[in-house]
Short mmCIF file of C-alpha atoms in Angstrom, two decimals:
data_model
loop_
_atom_site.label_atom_id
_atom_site.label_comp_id
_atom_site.label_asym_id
_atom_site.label_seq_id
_atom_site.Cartn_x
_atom_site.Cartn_y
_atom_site.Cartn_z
CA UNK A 1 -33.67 -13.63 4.35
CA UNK A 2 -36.31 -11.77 6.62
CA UNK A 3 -37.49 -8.62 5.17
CA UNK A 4 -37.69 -5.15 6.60
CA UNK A 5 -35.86 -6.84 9.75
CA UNK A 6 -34.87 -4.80 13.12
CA UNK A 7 -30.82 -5.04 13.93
CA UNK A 8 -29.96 -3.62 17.33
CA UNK A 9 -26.23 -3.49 17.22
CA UNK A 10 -23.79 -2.94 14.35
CA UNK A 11 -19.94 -3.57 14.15
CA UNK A 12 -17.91 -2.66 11.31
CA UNK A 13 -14.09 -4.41 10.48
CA UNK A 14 -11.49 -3.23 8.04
CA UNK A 15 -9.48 -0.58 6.67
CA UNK A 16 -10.03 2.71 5.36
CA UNK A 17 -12.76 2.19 2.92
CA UNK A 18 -14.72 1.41 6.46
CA UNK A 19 -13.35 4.07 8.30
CA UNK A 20 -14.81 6.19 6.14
CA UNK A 21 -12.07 8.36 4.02
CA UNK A 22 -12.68 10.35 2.09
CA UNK A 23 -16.12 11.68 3.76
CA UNK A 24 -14.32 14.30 5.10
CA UNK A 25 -16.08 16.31 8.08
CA UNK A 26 -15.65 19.92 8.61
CA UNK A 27 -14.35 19.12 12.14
CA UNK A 28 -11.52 17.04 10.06
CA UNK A 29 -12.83 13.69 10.91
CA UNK A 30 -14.03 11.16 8.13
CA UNK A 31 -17.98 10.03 8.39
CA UNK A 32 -18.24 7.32 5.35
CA UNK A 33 -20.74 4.66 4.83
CA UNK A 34 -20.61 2.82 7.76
CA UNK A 35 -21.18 6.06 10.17
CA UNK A 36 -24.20 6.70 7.45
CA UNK A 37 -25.52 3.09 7.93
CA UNK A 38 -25.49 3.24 11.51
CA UNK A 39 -27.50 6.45 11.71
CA UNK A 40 -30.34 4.88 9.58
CA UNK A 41 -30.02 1.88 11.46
CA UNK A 42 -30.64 3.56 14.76
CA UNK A 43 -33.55 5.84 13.36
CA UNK A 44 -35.32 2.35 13.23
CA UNK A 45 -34.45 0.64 16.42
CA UNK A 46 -34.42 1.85 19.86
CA UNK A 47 -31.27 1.26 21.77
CA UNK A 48 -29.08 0.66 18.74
CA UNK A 49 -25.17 0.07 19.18
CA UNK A 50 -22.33 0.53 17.10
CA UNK A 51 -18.69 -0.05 16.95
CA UNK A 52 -16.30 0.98 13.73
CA UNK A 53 -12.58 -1.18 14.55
CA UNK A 54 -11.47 0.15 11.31
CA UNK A 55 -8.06 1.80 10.44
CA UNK A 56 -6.46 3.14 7.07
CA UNK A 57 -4.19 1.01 5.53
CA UNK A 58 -4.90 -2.03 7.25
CA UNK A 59 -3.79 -4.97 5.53
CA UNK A 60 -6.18 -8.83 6.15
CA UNK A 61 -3.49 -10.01 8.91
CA UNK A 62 -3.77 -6.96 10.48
CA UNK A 63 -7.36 -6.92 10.64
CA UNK A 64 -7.61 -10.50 11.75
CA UNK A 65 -5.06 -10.08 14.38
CA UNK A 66 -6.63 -6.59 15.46
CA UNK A 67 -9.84 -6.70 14.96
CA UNK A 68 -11.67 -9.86 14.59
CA UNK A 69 -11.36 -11.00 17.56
CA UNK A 70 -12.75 -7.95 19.30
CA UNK A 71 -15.80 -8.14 17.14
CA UNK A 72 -16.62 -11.41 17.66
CA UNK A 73 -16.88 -10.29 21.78
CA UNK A 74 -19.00 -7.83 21.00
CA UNK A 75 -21.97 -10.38 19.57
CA UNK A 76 -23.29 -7.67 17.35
CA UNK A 77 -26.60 -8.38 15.13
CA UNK A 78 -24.88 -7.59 12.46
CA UNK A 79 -21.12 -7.63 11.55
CA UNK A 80 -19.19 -6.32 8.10
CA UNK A 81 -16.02 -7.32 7.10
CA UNK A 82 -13.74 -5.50 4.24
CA UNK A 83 -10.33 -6.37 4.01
CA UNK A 84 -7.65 -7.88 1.72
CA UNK A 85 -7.64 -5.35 -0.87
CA UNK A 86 -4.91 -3.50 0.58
CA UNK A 87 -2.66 -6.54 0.01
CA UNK A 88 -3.94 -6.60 -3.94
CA UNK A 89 -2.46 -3.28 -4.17
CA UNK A 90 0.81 -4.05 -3.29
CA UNK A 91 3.72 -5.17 -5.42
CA UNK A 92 4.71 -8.12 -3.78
CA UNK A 93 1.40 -10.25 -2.62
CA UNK A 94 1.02 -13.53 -1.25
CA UNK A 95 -3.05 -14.14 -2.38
CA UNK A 96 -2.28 -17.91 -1.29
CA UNK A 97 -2.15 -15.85 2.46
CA UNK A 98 -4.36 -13.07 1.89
CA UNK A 99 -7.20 -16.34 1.04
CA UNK A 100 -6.53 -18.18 4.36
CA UNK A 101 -6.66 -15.21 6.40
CA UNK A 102 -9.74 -13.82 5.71
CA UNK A 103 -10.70 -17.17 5.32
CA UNK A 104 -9.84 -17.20 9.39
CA UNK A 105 -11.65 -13.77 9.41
CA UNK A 106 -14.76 -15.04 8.11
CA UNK A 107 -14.95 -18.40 10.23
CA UNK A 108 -14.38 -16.39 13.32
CA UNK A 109 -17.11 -13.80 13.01
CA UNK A 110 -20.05 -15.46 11.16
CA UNK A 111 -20.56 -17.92 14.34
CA UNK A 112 -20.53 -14.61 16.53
CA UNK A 113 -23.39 -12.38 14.62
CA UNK A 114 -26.93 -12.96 12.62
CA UNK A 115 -25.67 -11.21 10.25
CA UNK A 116 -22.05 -11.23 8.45
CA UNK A 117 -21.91 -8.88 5.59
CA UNK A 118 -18.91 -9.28 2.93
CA UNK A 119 -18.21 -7.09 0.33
CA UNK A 120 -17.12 -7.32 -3.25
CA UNK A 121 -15.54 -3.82 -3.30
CA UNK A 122 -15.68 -1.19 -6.33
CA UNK A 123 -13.19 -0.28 -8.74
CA UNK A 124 -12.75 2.96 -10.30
CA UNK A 125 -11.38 2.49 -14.13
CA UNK A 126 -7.55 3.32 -15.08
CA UNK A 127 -4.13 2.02 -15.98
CA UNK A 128 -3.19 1.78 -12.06
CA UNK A 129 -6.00 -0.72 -11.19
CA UNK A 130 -6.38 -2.46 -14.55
CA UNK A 131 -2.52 -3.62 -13.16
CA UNK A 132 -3.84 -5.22 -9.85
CA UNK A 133 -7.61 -6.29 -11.32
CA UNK A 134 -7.01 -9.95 -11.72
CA UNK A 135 -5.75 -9.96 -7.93
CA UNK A 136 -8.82 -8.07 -7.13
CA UNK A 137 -11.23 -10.55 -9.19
CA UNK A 138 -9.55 -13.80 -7.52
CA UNK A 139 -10.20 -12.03 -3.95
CA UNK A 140 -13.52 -11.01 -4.58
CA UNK A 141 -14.47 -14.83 -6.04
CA UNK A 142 -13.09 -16.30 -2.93
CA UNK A 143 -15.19 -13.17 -1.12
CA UNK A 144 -18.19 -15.23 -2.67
CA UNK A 145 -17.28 -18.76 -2.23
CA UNK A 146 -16.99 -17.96 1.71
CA UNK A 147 -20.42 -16.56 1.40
CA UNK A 148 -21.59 -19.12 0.14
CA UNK A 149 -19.76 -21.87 2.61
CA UNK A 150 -20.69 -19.32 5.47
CA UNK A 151 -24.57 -18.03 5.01
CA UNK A 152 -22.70 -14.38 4.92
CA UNK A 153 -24.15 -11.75 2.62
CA UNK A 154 -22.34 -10.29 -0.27
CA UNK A 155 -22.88 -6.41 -1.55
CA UNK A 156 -21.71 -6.36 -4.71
CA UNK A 157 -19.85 -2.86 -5.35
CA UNK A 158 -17.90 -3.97 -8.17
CA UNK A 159 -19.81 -4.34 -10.55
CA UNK A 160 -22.06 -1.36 -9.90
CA UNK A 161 -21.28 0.73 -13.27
CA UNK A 162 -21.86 4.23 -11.12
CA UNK A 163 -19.54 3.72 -8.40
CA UNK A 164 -16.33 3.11 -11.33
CA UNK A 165 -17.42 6.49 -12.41
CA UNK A 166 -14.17 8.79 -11.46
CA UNK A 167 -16.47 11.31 -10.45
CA UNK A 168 -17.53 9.24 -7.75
CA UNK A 169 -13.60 9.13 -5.94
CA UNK A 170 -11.55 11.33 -4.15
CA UNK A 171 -8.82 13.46 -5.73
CA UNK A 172 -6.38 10.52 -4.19
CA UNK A 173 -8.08 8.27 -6.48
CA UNK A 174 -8.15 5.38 -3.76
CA UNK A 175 -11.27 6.18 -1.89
CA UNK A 176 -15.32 7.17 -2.53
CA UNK A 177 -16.02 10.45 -2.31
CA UNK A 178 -19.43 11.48 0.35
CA UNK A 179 -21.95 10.61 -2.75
CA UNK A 180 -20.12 7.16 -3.16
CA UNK A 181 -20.18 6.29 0.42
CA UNK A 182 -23.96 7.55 0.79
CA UNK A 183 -24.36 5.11 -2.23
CA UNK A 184 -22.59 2.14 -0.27
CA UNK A 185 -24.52 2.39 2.93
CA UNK A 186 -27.28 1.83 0.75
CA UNK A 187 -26.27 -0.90 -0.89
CA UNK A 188 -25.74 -2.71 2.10
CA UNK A 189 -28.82 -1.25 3.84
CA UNK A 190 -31.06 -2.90 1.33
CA UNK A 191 -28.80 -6.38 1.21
CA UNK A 192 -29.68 -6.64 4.78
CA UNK A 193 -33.26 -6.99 3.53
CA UNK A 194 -34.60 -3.58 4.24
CA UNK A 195 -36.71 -1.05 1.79
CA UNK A 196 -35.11 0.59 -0.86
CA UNK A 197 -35.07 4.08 -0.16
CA UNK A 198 -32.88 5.10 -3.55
CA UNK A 199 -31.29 3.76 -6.84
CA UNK A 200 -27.64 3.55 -5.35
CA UNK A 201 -26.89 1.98 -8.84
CA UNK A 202 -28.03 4.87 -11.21
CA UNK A 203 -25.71 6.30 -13.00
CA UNK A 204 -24.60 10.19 -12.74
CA UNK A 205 -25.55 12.71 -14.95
CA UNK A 206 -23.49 13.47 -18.47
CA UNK A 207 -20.97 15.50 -18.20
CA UNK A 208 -18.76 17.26 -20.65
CA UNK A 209 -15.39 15.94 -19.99
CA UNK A 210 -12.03 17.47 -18.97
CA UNK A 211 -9.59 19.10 -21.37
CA UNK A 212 -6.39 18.18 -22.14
CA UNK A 213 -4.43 20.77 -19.57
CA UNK A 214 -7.32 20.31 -16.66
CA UNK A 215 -6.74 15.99 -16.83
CA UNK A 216 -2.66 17.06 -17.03
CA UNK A 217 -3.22 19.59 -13.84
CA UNK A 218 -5.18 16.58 -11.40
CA UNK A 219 -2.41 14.10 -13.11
CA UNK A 220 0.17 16.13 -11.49
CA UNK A 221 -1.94 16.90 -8.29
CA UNK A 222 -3.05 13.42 -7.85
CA UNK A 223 1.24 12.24 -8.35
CA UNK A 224 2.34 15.22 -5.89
CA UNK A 225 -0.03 14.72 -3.18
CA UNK A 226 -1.05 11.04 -3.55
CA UNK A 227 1.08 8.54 -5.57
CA UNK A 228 4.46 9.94 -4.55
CA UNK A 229 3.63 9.46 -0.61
CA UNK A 230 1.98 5.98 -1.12
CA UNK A 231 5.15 4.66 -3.06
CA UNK A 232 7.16 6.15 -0.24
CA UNK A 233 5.52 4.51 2.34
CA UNK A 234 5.28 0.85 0.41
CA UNK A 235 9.23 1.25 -0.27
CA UNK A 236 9.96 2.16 3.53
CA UNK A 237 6.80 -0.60 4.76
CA UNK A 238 5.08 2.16 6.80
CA UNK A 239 1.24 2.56 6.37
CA UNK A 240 -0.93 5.60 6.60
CA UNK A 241 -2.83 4.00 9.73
CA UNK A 242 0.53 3.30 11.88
CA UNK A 243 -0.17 4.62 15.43
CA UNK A 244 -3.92 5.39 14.77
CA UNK A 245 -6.14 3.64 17.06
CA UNK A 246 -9.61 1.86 15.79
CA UNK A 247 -12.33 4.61 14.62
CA UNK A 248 -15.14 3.49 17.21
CA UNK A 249 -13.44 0.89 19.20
CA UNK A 250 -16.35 0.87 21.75
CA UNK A 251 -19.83 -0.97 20.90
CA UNK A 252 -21.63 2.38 22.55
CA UNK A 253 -25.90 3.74 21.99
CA UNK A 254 -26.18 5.59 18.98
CA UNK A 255 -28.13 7.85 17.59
CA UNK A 256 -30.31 8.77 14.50
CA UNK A 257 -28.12 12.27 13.62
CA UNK A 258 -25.43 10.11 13.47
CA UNK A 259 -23.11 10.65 16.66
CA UNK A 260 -22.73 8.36 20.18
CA UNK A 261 -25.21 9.19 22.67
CA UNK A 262 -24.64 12.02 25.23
CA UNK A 263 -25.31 11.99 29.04
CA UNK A 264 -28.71 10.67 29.94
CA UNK A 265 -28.79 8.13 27.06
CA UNK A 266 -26.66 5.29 28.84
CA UNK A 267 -24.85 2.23 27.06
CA UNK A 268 -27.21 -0.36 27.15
CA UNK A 269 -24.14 -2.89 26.91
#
């Protein structure tokens, strides 16, 4: 792979790990790593572009029917894809279908960019996940054998040690806090064969952990706010992304703080 390269446009695909939640914003919107990669991206490259077609909740034949094929227009330098994991979570999952349609996904978008970027994504410790980790580990192998079939890259999140620390995720316990998605971004900012700027791998300081009644307080928090919701809406097959449209669905100039260009920095589309 070419070192140090220069990538003029960016599009990102998949759910809400790409849109960005929990990086909340204090004007309510989410940044996340994508928004973060982008930024650093265009601090290097005049002219950059970048378009985010993610949505929460998104499951893979959503984001092949919604969103592939508007990436592949866009011809971007550089393309990532997360999806399927969604499905893994759910009680009832068809991996034989979740396989052939990202399977679809990837054949449709590596042709289309010089550079498709998978991801084997990270998994925070506990009883929940340790349910739904062998669906998680047969995803992420087929993740690789595409990869391999493919020439896509693979940023390998899982088994990063720092990123299953539980300080690293959101009270909701389903998505990276701001460190963890600074941490992603660059993870895949060095994949795509540029300098190391940090140890995204190193693990957090020692802590003294939680007593007894502060682990029973977030239990109850994290059930009340969280868990109770998400079973509702698998039980009544409504997702937290229905009616939300894609984050950036536009491949528009971008800039180094991080936002679209204003008035007299035109699309270069």
């Amino acid at each position: 792979m070419e070192m140090n390269a220069s990538y003029t446009s960016f599009v990102a695909v998949g759910d809400s790990f790409t849109e960005g939640m929990s990086d909340l914003l204090p004007d309510g919107t989410y940044r996340g790593w994508a928004d973060l990669l982008a930024a650093r991206l265009a601090g290097r490259t005049p002219g950059f572009r970048y378009a985010n077609l993610a949505v929460r909740g998104k499951l893979i034949g959503q984001i092949v029917e919604e969103q592939v094929g508007p990436a592949a227009a866009m011809q971007a330098d550089v393309v990532t894809l997360v999806g399927g994991l969604n499905d893994t979570l759910r009680p009832k999952c068809d991996m034989g279908r979740v396989r052939a349609l990202l399977e679809e996904a990837v054949e449709r978008l590596a042709p289309s960019c010089r550079r498709l970027v998978l991801m084997r994504s990270p998994g925070r410790q506990g009883p929940v996940m340790e349910r739904f980790r062998p669906r998680m580990e047969e995803l992420f192998d087929h993740i690789d054998g595409l990869a391999a079939r493919h020439g896509a890259l693979v940023v390998d999140l899982y088994g990063a040690e720092a990123l299953g620390d539980q300080r690293m995720w959101d009270v909701d316990r389903l998505h990276l806090t701001a460190d963890g998605h600074r941490r992603v971004a660059e993870a895949v900012w060095q994949t795509l064969g540029l300098a190391a700027e940090e140890d995204w791998r190193s693990p957090l300081p020692p802590h003294a952990p939680l007593g007894w009644a502060a682990r029973r307080n977030a239990d109850l928090r994290f059930a009340r706010e969280h868990l109770i919701p998400w079973i509702g809406r698998r039980l009544t097959g409504r997702s937290s992304g229905d009616g939300l449209p894609p984050k950036r669905p536009e491949l528009l100039a971008w800039d180094a703080d991080g936002s679209p260009r204003t008035q007299g920095h035109p699309d270069l589309s």
